């Protein structure tokens, strides 16, 4: 059921929003956090399970090194301090999605803490940077997947029930929690969206996760509270769970602001509770109430020894971090001299990495952009695959450009060469040899073709001789056709005029 | 050491998913009290200079390489389940879930 809301403008007149964002990211490790079961998505139910992730008696966890390494790298990319010593803790609760009856998580000793992420938003005064402070990033494990069966119509068959698949139980998760985000004012929804987008870029850039929000490998919980003025204490917050697209993050913040404000203005209080987000209607509904204070009885996990990342290890990981995506984009745009639109085209089509690689290999910026946004995008589109998976190497583009510059290929032939390479006919030179695609550079055959063309339409020669040089186009076209595009059109024109004794 | 109250017992019972009739709360409160009292004798030891430990082995950084190992088959995994449907564990309806 939906609740009363008020207009966004009225919220802003009377209240100041404070947000907290909790993002869970599923790591792309090969195996689960505490056992060797595969993390592969989409397997048959309960086939990626073992005594450890099923919580069978006597099973002991063994910590995935890449899980820890990924956590540290994420922390470093978010400007966090990395704990010198920390432990896992058991978060105890009964819920069938966790067969152990506890989730192995971290409590008061997160591996990463005190970081920040700068995000950019569009404001009335132009683009501005907003700093989001990070409270912590800690390691934990994902839960199993429940499918609820039965329901209203299931009464005849008795009570309804759930079916549980534990393939996902135990997949490494990193939970990244912000400090209260204050001072965003009317831009709160945009800041929330920009933060999750920037975080997603960083995580993708680190290669620690496939960060697919629609598949749940990146999930966001939105905490929101209102207060009358920034000087007041924080109000009671609601926690909207599983907001799973960037657009929804923005909408959920906006909706909760209007809902809270309506309640507060009506003299009601905000209940501290979890809320469910409904993508279709854009509203939240009440979930579990937190009034009977959760009591997870956290205690240090006795089956795992503490983690004490050496400073050498941390520095090694820091040195190997990829460049921050936002910094990198700004640097590339500047050094390539691209307009915002050109840059956005490359980013949106996910071509920046490929073009940068080609440029680094020696292809000109112009040519690399042209091939990737043009011919290669077209072919990828046709085959319904990513451009990257076409498998065109920078060396291929380097060689093609060399040949174009030296006159060995023209644009049309280059496209045919690329087509051959894409069809698996070999490298550039092999395709040229096999298909006989080189530009005809010997003047003899060209002159023969010119004479043939003139013989076919003698009137053209007269026109050109009488000064209508534009008539040369027809001859050049005929020669190009006769040589199946393998002539250098400029050279054909030169030869033609020379042959007729005409100068331009 | 303060005594365990009836409220404490009913809270613990709820967390542990055990039904304790209200006329037995005092009974269990007394028993838990006695147990805590017995355990509390360890607090007589002076631990001012002792660092709390969470693990008997003084070791850190025990890691496993990220290499897949054997998993169970679905039928093995489900062998001990009280109820099964579609290769999944069938469990009573989960409260609070929509
Ligand atoms: Zn397992």
mmCIF file of N, CA and C in Angstrom, chain A residues 438-483:
data_model
loop_
_atom_site.group_PDB
_atom_site.id
_atom_site.type_symbol
_atom_site.label_atom_id
_atom_site.label_comp_id
_atom_site.label_asym_id
_atom_site.label_seq_id
_atom_site.Cartn_x
_atom_site.Cartn_y
_atom_site.Cartn_z
ATOM 1 N N UNK A 438 46.332 -5.859 -52.582
ATOM 2 C CA UNK A 438 47.218 -4.703 -52.538
ATOM 3 C C UNK A 438 46.846 -3.668 -53.596
ATOM 4 N N UNK A 439 47.075 -2.429 -53.257
ATOM 5 C CA UNK A 439 46.848 -1.352 -54.218
ATOM 6 C C UNK A 439 47.787 -1.569 -55.410
ATOM 7 N N UNK A 440 47.238 -1.419 -56.620
ATOM 8 C CA UNK A 440 48.070 -1.584 -57.806
ATOM 9 C C UNK A 440 48.964 -0.350 -57.920
ATOM 10 N N UNK A 441 50.258 -0.539 -57.704
ATOM 11 C CA UNK A 441 51.122 0.636 -57.684
ATOM 12 C C UNK A 441 51.923 0.736 -58.969
ATOM 13 N N UNK A 442 51.849 -0.309 -59.785
ATOM 14 C CA UNK A 442 52.569 -0.302 -61.052
ATOM 15 C C UNK A 442 51.738 0.515 -62.054
ATOM 16 N N UNK A 443 52.361 1.542 -62.649
ATOM 17 C CA UNK A 443 51.605 2.421 -63.546
ATOM 18 C C UNK A 443 51.130 1.730 -64.827
ATOM 19 N N UNK A 444 51.873 0.697 -65.262
ATOM 20 C CA UNK A 444 51.546 0.016 -66.520
ATOM 21 C C UNK A 444 50.099 -0.455 -66.592
ATOM 22 N N UNK A 445 49.703 -1.319 -65.670
ATOM 23 C CA UNK A 445 48.313 -1.813 -65.722
ATOM 24 C C UNK A 445 47.298 -0.694 -65.551
ATOM 25 N N UNK A 446 47.658 0.334 -64.775
ATOM 26 C CA UNK A 446 46.718 1.436 -64.564
ATOM 27 C C UNK A 446 46.503 2.194 -65.868
ATOM 28 N N UNK A 447 47.604 2.411 -66.560
ATOM 29 C CA UNK A 447 47.504 3.147 -67.814
ATOM 30 C C UNK A 447 46.680 2.351 -68.828
ATOM 31 N N UNK A 448 46.873 1.014 -68.831
ATOM 32 C CA UNK A 448 46.064 0.166 -69.718
ATOM 33 C C UNK A 448 44.586 0.322 -69.395
ATOM 34 N N UNK A 449 44.281 0.325 -68.105
ATOM 35 C CA UNK A 449 42.876 0.440 -67.691
ATOM 36 C C UNK A 449 42.322 1.802 -68.074
ATOM 37 N N UNK A 450 43.181 2.839 -67.985
ATOM 38 C CA UNK A 450 42.743 4.190 -68.365
ATOM 39 C C UNK A 450 42.425 4.235 -69.862
ATOM 40 N N UNK A 451 43.301 3.634 -70.638
ATOM 41 C CA UNK A 451 43.081 3.633 -72.090
ATOM 42 C C UNK A 451 41.804 2.878 -72.435
ATOM 43 N N UNK A 452 41.578 1.774 -71.736
ATOM 44 C CA UNK A 452 40.340 1.006 -71.960
ATOM 45 C C UNK A 452 39.124 1.864 -71.664
ATOM 46 N N UNK A 453 39.190 2.577 -70.559
ATOM 47 C CA UNK A 453 38.040 3.393 -70.139
ATOM 48 C C UNK A 453 37.786 4.506 -71.150
ATOM 49 N N UNK A 454 38.868 5.119 -71.632
ATOM 50 C CA UNK A 454 38.714 6.206 -72.606
ATOM 51 C C UNK A 454 38.168 5.672 -73.924
ATOM 52 N N UNK A 455 38.613 4.462 -74.277
ATOM 53 C CA UNK A 455 38.134 3.867 -75.533
ATOM 54 C C UNK A 455 36.647 3.581 -75.457
ATOM 55 N N UNK A 456 36.184 3.216 -74.254
ATOM 56 C CA UNK A 456 34.769 2.896 -74.074
ATOM 57 C C UNK A 456 33.895 4.127 -74.198
ATOM 58 N N UNK A 457 34.449 5.308 -73.906
ATOM 59 C CA UNK A 457 33.651 6.547 -73.991
ATOM 60 C C UNK A 457 34.544 7.700 -74.430
ATOM 61 N N UNK A 458 34.822 7.768 -75.730
ATOM 62 C CA UNK A 458 35.792 8.764 -76.231
ATOM 63 C C UNK A 458 35.406 10.209 -75.919
ATOM 64 N N UNK A 459 34.117 10.477 -75.701
ATOM 65 C CA UNK A 459 33.690 11.863 -75.468
ATOM 66 C C UNK A 459 34.322 12.441 -74.199
ATOM 67 N N UNK A 460 34.635 11.573 -73.267
ATOM 68 C CA UNK A 460 35.210 12.040 -72.008
ATOM 69 C C UNK A 460 36.572 12.697 -72.233
ATOM 70 N N UNK A 461 37.350 12.070 -73.082
ATOM 71 C CA UNK A 461 38.685 12.610 -73.343
ATOM 72 C C UNK A 461 38.580 14.027 -73.886
ATOM 73 N N UNK A 462 37.616 14.248 -74.783
ATOM 74 C CA UNK A 462 37.439 15.582 -75.362
ATOM 75 C C UNK A 462 37.050 16.598 -74.290
ATOM 76 N N UNK A 463 36.084 16.187 -73.432
ATOM 77 C CA UNK A 463 35.643 17.095 -72.362
ATOM 78 C C UNK A 463 36.816 17.529 -71.505
ATOM 79 N N UNK A 464 37.623 16.542 -71.127
ATOM 80 C CA UNK A 464 38.744 16.866 -70.242
ATOM 81 C C UNK A 464 39.727 17.775 -70.964
ATOM 82 N N UNK A 465 40.005 17.417 -72.208
ATOM 83 C CA UNK A 465 40.961 18.207 -72.987
ATOM 84 C C UNK A 465 40.470 19.632 -73.149
ATOM 85 N N UNK A 466 39.116 19.790 -73.203
ATOM 86 C CA UNK A 466 38.579 21.137 -73.362
ATOM 87 C C UNK A 466 38.444 21.868 -72.039
ATOM 88 N N UNK A 467 38.980 21.285 -70.988
ATOM 89 C CA UNK A 467 39.018 22.003 -69.702
ATOM 90 C C UNK A 467 38.041 21.521 -68.659
ATOM 91 N N UNK A 468 37.119 20.634 -69.019
ATOM 92 C CA UNK A 468 36.165 20.126 -68.021
ATOM 93 C C UNK A 468 36.817 18.977 -67.252
ATOM 94 N N UNK A 469 37.729 19.390 -66.375
ATOM 95 C CA UNK A 469 38.523 18.385 -65.680
ATOM 96 C C UNK A 469 37.682 17.491 -64.769
ATOM 97 N N UNK A 470 36.527 18.039 -64.302
ATOM 98 C CA UNK A 470 35.684 17.210 -63.419
ATOM 99 C C UNK A 470 35.208 15.927 -64.110
ATOM 100 N N UNK A 471 35.236 15.910 -65.447
ATOM 101 C CA UNK A 471 34.838 14.707 -66.174
ATOM 102 C C UNK A 471 35.795 13.548 -65.925
ATOM 103 N N UNK A 472 36.985 13.870 -65.383
ATOM 104 C CA UNK A 472 37.974 12.830 -65.090
ATOM 105 C C UNK A 472 37.421 11.806 -64.098
ATOM 106 N N UNK A 473 36.480 12.267 -63.249
ATOM 107 C CA UNK A 473 35.904 11.381 -62.224
ATOM 108 C C UNK A 473 35.341 10.088 -62.804
ATOM 109 N N UNK A 474 34.690 10.204 -63.959
ATOM 110 C CA UNK A 474 34.076 9.029 -64.566
ATOM 111 C C UNK A 474 35.138 8.001 -64.938
ATOM 112 N N UNK A 475 36.266 8.510 -65.472
ATOM 113 C CA UNK A 475 37.350 7.602 -65.875
ATOM 114 C C UNK A 475 37.969 6.936 -64.643
ATOM 115 N N UNK A 476 38.215 7.776 -63.627
ATOM 116 C CA UNK A 476 38.809 7.232 -62.391
ATOM 117 C C UNK A 476 37.898 6.136 -61.830
ATOM 118 N N UNK A 477 36.595 6.421 -61.841
ATOM 119 C CA UNK A 477 35.625 5.447 -61.334
ATOM 120 C C UNK A 477 35.692 4.137 -62.120
ATOM 121 N N UNK A 478 35.787 4.271 -63.432
ATOM 122 C CA UNK A 478 35.834 3.079 -64.277
ATOM 123 C C UNK A 478 37.092 2.267 -63.999
ATOM 124 N N UNK A 479 38.219 2.999 -63.802
ATOM 125 C CA UNK A 479 39.485 2.305 -63.528
ATOM 126 C C UNK A 479 39.411 1.595 -62.177
ATOM 127 N N UNK A 480 38.820 2.276 -61.170
ATOM 128 C CA UNK A 480 38.700 1.671 -59.847
ATOM 129 C C UNK A 480 37.872 0.387 -59.947
ATOM 130 N N UNK A 481 36.856 0.460 -60.765
ATOM 131 C CA UNK A 481 35.982 -0.688 -60.924
ATOM 132 C C UNK A 481 36.733 -1.836 -61.612
ATOM 133 N N UNK A 482 37.470 -1.464 -62.648
ATOM 134 C CA UNK A 482 38.211 -2.470 -63.408
ATOM 135 C C UNK A 482 39.274 -3.144 -62.541
ATOM 136 N N UNK A 483 39.835 -2.372 -61.586
ATOM 137 C CA UNK A 483 40.886 -2.957 -60.746
ATOM 138 C C UNK A 483 40.311 -3.453 -59.425
#
